[in-house]
Structure formats: C-alpha cells, structure tokens
Amino acid sequence: MRHNASDLSLAEVERRHILWVLAQCGHNKTKAAEILGIGTNTLWRKLKRYGRET
C-alpha cells in the first residue's frame, strides 16, 4: 500500500529511510551509518527498535 508522505509520522519516514539506505549499501551497517550521518551504535539501536538487528 502506497502512502502519501503527509500520512506518515516522522518516525515512520525515518524508519523507511534508514532501511532503504541500509538496503542500498548491501546491508553494510558501517557504510549506511556513514551515509546517514549517524554513529554505528545509533544505527544498531534504531535497527533493534525496528526488530531488524541483522
């Protein structure tokens, strides 16, 4: 189901963006964190919250 961007919460937009960047990096967390401008520990915490640690 496709959503209009205004229908999504900021947290959901962030979650989708992080997961998209991670997929584009071949699930390389170090590279994804660098692109996102966050630390690898921050990325790990967010992925854990999303239930996507691996």
Coordinates of N, CA and C in Angstrom, one line a residue:
M1 N 0.8 -1.2 0.0 CA 0.0 0.0 0.0 C 0.9 1.2 0.0
R2 N 0.6 2.1 -0.9 CA 1.4 3.4 -1.0 C 0.7 4.5 -0.2
H3 N 1.5 5.2 0.5 CA 1.0 6.3 1.4 C 1.5 7.6 0.8
N4 N 0.7 8.6 1.0 CA 1.1 10.0 0.8 C 2.0 10.3 1.9
A5 N 3.1 11.1 1.6 CA 4.1 11.4 2.6 C 3.5 12.1 3.8
S6 N 2.4 12.9 3.6 CA 1.8 13.6 4.7 C 1.0 12.6 5.6
D7 N 0.8 11.4 5.2 CA 0.1 10.4 6.0 C 1.0 9.7 7.0
L8 N 2.3 9.9 6.9 CA 3.3 9.1 7.7 C 3.8 10.0 8.8
S9 N 4.1 9.4 9.9 CA 4.7 10.1 11.0 C 6.2 10.3 10.7
L10 N 6.8 11.2 11.4 CA 8.3 11.5 11.2 C 9.0 10.2 11.5
A11 N 8.6 9.5 12.6 CA 9.3 8.2 13.0 C 9.2 7.2 11.8
E12 N 8.1 7.1 11.2 CA 7.9 6.1 10.1 C 8.8 6.5 8.9
V13 N 8.8 7.8 8.6 CA 9.6 8.3 7.5 C 11.1 8.0 7.8
E14 N 11.5 8.2 9.0 CA 12.9 7.9 9.4 C 13.2 6.4 9.3
R15 N 12.3 5.6 9.8 CA 12.5 4.1 9.7 C 12.6 3.7 8.2
R16 N 11.7 4.1 7.4 CA 11.8 3.7 6.0 C 13.1 4.2 5.3
H17 N 13.5 5.4 5.6 CA 14.7 5.9 5.0 C 15.9 5.1 5.4
I18 N 16.0 4.9 6.7 CA 17.2 4.1 7.3 C 17.2 2.7 6.6
L19 N 16.1 2.0 6.5 CA 16.0 0.7 6.0 C 16.4 0.8 4.5
W20 N 15.9 1.8 3.8 CA 16.2 2.0 2.3 C 17.7 2.2 2.1
V21 N 18.3 3.1 2.9 CA 19.8 3.3 2.8 C 20.5 2.0 3.1
L22 N 20.1 1.3 4.2 CA 20.8 0.1 4.5 C 20.7 -0.9 3.4
A23 N 19.6 -1.1 2.7 CA 19.5 -2.0 1.6 C 20.4 -1.5 0.4
Q24 N 20.4 -0.2 0.2 CA 21.3 0.3 -0.9 C 22.7 0.0 -0.7
C25 N 23.1 -0.1 0.6 CA 24.5 -0.4 1.0 C 24.8 -1.9 1.1
G26 N 23.9 -2.7 0.6 CA 24.1 -4.1 0.7 C 24.1 -4.6 2.2
H27 N 23.4 -3.9 3.1 CA 23.2 -4.2 4.5 C 24.6 -4.0 5.2
N28 N 25.5 -3.2 4.7 CA 26.7 -2.8 5.3 C 26.4 -1.7 6.3
K29 N 26.3 -2.0 7.6 CA 25.9 -1.1 8.6 C 26.8 0.1 8.8
T30 N 28.1 -0.2 8.7 CA 29.1 0.9 8.8 C 28.9 1.9 7.7
K31 N 28.8 1.5 6.5 CA 28.6 2.4 5.3 C 27.3 3.1 5.5
A32 N 26.2 2.4 5.8 CA 24.9 3.0 6.0 C 24.9 4.1 7.0
A33 N 25.6 3.9 8.2 CA 25.7 4.9 9.2 C 26.4 6.1 8.8
E34 N 27.5 5.9 8.0 CA 28.3 7.0 7.5 C 27.4 7.8 6.5
I35 N 26.7 7.2 5.6 CA 25.8 7.9 4.7 C 24.7 8.7 5.4
L36 N 24.1 8.0 6.5 CA 23.1 8.7 7.3 C 23.6 9.8 8.2
G37 N 24.9 9.8 8.4 CA 25.5 10.8 9.3 C 25.2 10.5 10.8
I38 N 25.1 9.2 11.1 CA 24.9 8.8 12.5 C 26.0 7.8 12.9
G39 N 26.2 7.6 14.1 CA 27.1 6.6 14.6 C 26.6 5.2 14.4
T40 N 27.5 4.3 14.3 CA 27.1 2.9 14.1 C 26.3 2.4 15.3
N41 N 26.6 2.9 16.6 CA 25.8 2.5 17.7 C 24.4 3.0 17.6
T42 N 24.2 4.2 17.1 CA 22.9 4.8 16.9 C 22.1 3.9 15.9
L43 N 22.8 3.6 14.8 CA 22.1 2.7 13.8 C 21.7 1.4 14.4
W44 N 22.6 0.8 15.2 CA 22.2 -0.5 15.8 C 21.0 -0.4 16.7
R45 N 21.0 0.7 17.5 CA 19.8 0.9 18.4 C 18.5 1.1 17.6
K46 N 18.6 1.9 16.6 CA 17.4 2.1 15.8 C 16.9 0.8 15.1
L47 N 17.9 0.0 14.6 CA 17.5 -1.3 13.9 C 16.9 -2.2 15.0
K48 N 17.5 -2.2 16.2 CA 16.9 -3.1 17.2 C 15.5 -2.7 17.5
R49 N 15.2 -1.4 17.6 CA 13.9 -0.9 17.8 C 12.9 -1.3 16.7
Y50 N 13.5 -1.4 15.5 CA 12.6 -1.8 14.3 C 12.5 -3.3 14.3
G51 N 13.3 -4.1 15.1 CA 13.3 -5.5 15.1 C 14.1 -6.0 13.9
R52 N 15.1 -5.3 13.5 CA 15.9 -5.6 12.3 C 17.4 -5.5 12.6
E53 N 17.8 -6.2 13.7 CA 19.2 -6.1 14.1 C 20.2 -6.7 13.0
T54 N 19.7 -7.6 12.3 CA 20.6 -8.3 11.3 C 20.6 -7.7 10.0

